[in-house]
Short mmCIF file of C-alpha atoms and ligand atoms in Angstrom, two decimals:
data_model
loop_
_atom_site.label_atom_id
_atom_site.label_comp_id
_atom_site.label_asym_id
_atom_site.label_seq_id
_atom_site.Cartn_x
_atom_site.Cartn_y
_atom_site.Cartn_z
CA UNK F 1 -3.01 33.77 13.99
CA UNK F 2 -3.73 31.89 16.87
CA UNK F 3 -5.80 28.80 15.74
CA UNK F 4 -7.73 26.05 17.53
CA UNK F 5 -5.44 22.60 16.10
CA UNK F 6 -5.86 19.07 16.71
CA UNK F 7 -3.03 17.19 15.02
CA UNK F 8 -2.58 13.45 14.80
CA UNK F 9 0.99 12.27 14.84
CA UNK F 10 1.14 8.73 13.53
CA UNK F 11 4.58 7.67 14.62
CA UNK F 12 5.76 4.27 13.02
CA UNK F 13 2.63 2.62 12.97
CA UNK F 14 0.28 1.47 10.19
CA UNK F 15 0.64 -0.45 7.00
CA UNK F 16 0.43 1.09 3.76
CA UNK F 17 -3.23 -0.54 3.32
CA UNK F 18 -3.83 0.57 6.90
CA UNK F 19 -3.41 4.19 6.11
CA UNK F 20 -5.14 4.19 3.44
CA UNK F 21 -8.33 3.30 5.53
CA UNK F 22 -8.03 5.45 8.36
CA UNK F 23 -6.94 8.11 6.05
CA UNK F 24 -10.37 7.49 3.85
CA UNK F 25 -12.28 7.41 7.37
CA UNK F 26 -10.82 10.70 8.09
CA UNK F 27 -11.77 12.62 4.68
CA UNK F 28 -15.54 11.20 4.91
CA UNK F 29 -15.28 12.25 8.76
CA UNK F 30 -14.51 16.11 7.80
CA UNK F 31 -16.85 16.13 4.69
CA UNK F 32 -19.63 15.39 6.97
CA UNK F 33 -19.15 17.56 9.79
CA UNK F 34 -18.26 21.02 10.37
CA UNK F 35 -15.18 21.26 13.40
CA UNK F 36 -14.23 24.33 15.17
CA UNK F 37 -10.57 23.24 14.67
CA UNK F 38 -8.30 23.00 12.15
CA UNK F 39 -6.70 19.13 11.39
CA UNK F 40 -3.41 18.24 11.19
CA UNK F 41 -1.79 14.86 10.08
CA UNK F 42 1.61 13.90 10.76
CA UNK F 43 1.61 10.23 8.85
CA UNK F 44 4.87 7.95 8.42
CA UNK F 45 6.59 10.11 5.62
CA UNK F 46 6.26 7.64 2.87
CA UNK F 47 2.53 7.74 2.64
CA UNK F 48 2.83 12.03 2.64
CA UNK F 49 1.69 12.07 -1.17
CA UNK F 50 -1.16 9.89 -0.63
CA UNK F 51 -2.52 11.72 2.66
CA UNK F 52 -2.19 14.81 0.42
CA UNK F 53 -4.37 13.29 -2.57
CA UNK F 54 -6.80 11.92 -0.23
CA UNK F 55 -7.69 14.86 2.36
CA UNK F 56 -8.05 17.47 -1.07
CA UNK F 57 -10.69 19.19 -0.60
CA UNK F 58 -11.29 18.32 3.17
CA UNK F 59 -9.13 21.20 5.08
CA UNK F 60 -7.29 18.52 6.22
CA UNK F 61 -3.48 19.21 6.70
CA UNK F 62 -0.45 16.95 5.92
CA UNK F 63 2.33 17.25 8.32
CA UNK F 64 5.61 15.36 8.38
CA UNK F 65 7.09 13.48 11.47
CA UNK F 66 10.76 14.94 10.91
CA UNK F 67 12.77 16.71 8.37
CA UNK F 68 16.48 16.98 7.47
CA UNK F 69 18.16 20.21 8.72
CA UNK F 70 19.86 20.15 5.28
CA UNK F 71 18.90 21.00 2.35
CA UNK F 72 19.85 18.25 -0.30
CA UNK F 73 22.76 15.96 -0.63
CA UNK F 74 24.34 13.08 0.70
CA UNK F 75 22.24 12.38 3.95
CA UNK F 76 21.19 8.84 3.59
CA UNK F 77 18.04 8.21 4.94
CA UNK F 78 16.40 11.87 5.31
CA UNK F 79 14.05 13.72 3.65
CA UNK F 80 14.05 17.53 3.11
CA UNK F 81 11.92 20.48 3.48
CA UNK F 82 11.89 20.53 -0.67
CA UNK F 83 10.93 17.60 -0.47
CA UNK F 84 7.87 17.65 1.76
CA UNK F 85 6.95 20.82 0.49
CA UNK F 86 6.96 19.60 -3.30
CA UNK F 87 4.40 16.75 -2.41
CA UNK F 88 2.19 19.54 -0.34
CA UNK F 89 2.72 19.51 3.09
CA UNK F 90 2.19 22.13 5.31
CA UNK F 91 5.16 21.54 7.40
CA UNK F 92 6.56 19.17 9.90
CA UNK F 93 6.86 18.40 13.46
CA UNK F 94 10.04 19.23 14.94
CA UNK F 95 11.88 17.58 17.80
CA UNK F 96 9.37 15.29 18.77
CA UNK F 97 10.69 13.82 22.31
CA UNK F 98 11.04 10.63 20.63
CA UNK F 99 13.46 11.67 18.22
CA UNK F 100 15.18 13.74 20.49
CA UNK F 101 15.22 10.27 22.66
CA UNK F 102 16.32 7.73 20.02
CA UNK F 103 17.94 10.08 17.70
CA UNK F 104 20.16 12.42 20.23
CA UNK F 105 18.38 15.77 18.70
CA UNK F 106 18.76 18.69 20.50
CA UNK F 107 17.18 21.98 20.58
CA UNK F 108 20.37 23.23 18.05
CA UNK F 109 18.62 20.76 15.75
CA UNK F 110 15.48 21.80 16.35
CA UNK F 111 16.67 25.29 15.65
CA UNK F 112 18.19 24.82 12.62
CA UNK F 113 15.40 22.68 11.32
CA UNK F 114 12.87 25.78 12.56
CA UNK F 115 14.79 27.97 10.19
CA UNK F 116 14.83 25.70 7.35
CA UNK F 117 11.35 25.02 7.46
CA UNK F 118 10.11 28.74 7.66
CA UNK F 119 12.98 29.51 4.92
CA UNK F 120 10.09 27.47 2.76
CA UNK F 121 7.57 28.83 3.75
CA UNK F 122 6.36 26.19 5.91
CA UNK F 123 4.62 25.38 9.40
CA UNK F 124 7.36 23.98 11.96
CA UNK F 125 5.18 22.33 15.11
CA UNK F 126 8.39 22.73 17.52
CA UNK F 127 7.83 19.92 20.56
CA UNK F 128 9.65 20.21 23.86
CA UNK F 129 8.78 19.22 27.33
CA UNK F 130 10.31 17.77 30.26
CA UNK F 131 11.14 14.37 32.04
CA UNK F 132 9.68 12.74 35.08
CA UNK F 133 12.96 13.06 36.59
CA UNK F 134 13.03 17.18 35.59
CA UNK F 135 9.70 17.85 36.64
CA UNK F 136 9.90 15.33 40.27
CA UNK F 137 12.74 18.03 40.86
CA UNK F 138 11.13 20.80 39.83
CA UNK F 139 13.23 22.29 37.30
CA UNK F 140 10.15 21.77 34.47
CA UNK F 141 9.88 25.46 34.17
CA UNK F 142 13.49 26.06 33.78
CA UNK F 143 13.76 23.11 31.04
CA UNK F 144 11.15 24.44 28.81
CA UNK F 145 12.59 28.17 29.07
CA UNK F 146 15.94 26.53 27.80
CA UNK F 147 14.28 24.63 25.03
CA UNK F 148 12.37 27.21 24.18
CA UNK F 149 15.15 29.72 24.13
CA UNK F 150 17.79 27.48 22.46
CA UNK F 151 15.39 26.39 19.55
CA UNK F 152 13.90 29.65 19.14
CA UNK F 153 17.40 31.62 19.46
CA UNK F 154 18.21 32.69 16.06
CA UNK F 155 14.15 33.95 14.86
CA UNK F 156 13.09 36.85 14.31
CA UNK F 157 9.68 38.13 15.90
CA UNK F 158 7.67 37.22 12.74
CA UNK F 159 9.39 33.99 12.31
CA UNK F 160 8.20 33.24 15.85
CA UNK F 161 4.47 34.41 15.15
CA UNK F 162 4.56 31.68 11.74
CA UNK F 163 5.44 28.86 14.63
CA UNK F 164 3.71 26.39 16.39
CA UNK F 165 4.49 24.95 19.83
CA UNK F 166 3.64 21.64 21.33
CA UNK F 167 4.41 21.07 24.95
CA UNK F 168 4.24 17.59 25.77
CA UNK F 169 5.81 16.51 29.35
CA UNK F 170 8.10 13.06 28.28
CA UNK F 171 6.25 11.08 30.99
CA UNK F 172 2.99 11.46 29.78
CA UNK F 173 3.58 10.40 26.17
CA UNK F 174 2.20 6.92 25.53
CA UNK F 175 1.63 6.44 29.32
CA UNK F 176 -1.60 7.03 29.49
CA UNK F 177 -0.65 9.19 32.06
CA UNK F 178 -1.72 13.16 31.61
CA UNK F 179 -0.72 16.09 32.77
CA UNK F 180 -3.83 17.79 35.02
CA UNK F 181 -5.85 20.47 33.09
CA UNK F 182 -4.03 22.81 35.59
CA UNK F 183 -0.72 21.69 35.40
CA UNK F 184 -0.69 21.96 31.12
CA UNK F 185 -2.52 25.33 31.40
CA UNK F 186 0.25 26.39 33.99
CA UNK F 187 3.41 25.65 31.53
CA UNK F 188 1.08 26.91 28.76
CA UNK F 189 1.07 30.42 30.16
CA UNK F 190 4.53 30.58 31.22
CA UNK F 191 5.64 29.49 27.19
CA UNK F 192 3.39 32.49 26.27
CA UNK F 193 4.64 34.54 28.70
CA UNK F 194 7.94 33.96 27.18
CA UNK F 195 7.22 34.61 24.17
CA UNK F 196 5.40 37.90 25.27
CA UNK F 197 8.92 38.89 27.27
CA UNK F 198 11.03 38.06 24.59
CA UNK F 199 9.02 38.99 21.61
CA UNK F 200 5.81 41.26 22.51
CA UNK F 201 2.82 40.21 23.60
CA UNK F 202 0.87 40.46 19.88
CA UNK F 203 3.17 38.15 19.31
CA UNK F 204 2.70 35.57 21.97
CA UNK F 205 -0.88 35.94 21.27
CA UNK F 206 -0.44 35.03 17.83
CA UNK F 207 1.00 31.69 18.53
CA UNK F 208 -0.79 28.36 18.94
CA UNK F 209 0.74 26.07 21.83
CA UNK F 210 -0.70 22.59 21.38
CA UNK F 211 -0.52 20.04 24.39
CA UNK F 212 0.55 16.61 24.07
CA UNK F 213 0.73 13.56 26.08
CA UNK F 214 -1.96 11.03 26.55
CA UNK F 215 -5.06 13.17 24.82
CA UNK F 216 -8.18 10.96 24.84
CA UNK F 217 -12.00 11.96 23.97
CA UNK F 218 -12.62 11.39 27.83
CA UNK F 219 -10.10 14.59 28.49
CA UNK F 220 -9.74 16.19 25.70
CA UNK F 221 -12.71 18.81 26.54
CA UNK F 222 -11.55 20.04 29.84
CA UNK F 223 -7.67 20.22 28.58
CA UNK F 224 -8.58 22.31 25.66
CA UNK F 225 -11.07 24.81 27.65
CA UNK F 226 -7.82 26.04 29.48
CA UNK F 227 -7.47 29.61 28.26
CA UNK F 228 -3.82 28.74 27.31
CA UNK F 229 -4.21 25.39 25.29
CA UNK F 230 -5.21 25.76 21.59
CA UNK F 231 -5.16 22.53 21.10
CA UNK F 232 -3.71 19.03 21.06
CA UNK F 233 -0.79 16.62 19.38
CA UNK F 234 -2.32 13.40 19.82
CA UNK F 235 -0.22 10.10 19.22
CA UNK F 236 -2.01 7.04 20.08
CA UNK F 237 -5.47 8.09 19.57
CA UNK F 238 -4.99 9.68 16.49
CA UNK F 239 -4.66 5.75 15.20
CA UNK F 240 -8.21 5.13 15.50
CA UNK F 241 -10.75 7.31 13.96
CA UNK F 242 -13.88 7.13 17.09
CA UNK F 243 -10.94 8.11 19.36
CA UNK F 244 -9.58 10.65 17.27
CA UNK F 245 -12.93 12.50 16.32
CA UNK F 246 -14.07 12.12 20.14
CA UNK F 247 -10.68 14.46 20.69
CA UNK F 248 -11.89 16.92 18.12
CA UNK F 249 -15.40 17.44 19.33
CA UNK F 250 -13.55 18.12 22.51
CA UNK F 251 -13.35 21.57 20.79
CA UNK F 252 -17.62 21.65 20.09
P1 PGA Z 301 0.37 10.08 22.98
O1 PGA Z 301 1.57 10.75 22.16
O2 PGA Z 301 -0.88 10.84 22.63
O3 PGA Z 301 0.34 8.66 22.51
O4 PGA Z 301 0.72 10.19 24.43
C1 PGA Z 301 1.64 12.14 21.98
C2 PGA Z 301 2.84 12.47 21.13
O5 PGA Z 301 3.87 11.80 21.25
O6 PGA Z 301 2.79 13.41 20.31
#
């Protein structure tokens, strides 16, 4: 179903004693008022089982940053989908520009780690986007169809309708530089109109497609009243909770 979401990716930032406040901040936040969005939160994935004992009973919904596109075994360093499903998350973001970035992941990753994810049972929040250099040349719409396409390749229609998409143009991440209302609303509609060609339209209007890049209260209204945009992935303001609640009243 396609759902109003504003989701707070965390990144590598915040101590465990840290968390724990904002995290606290957030639960009281939701207890006392009513939003016309649902909350996500993507914290670092050692504090997972915490977020998930502290936001019970506030709707609030624990994300990870990243899974493995294994199962189990020998993978130093990774965590599963087991394993972020056996402390209660709801799923995980997948491809996040960063780690495609720093960690060479493509959208054959992302794919596989789609499929894993919905094997569970769970929510994959699939990122993709372009560079400055992609979109200066004008090939942004062309990039996203290929990451799109590519990481959506081997799904089935109703694995598509269980996904989430987050667009998020590379050069606005962190920069403080957005994309215009217009320009995310543009890419917006041609991801659903993707969708629609490749999978029906009930299905493209099933899906949620977040925007992400440089979200702040002072924007966050006018990006999410594009008919396209169901919402946000918000990085840096999701670390403070004035900033982060003035980006969900953007939705009131
Ligand atoms: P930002 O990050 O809000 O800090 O630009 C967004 C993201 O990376 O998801």
């Amino acid at each position: 179903m396609r759902k109003n979401i504003v989701a707070g990716n965390w990144k590598m930032n915040k101590t465990f004693p840290e968390a724990e406040i904002l995290m606290n901040g957030l639960s009281e936040y939701k207890k006392r008022n009513s939003t016309n969005c649902e909350i996500y939160i993507a914290p670092p994935s050692l504090y997972l089982e915490t977020a998930k004992k502290i936001f019970q009973n506030t709707g609030i919904e624990v994300f990870a940053q990243d899974i493995s596109e294994h199962i189990f075994g020998a993978y130093t360093g990774e965590i599963s989908v087991e394993m972020i499903k056996s402390v209660g998350c709801s799923g995980s973001l997948v491809a996040h520009s960063e780690r495609r970035q720093y960690h060479g992941e493509t959208d054959r990753h992302a794919n596989r780690k789609i499929k894993t994810l919905l094997d569970a049972g769970l929510t994959p929040i699939y990122c993709n986007g372009e560079t400055l250099e992609q979109r200066k040349s004008g090939k942004h719409f062309d990039v996203v169809k290929n990451q799109t396409e590519t990481a959506l390749s081997t799904l089935s229609p109703e694995e598509v309708a269980k996904i989430i998409i987050a667009y998020e143009p590379v050069w606005a991440i962190g920069t403080g530089e957005t994309a215009t209302p217009e320009q995310a609303q543009e890419i917006h509609a041609f991801i659903r109109n993707l969708i629609a060609e490749k999978y029906g339209k009930n299905i493209a209007d099933e899906i949620s497609i977040l925007y992400g890049g440089s979200v702040k209260p002072e924007n966050a209204k006018e990006i999410f009243s594009q008919p396209d945009i169901d919402g946000g992935l918000i990085g840096g303001a999701s670390l403070k909770i004035e900033d982060f609640s003035g980006i969900i009243e953007g939705f009131n």
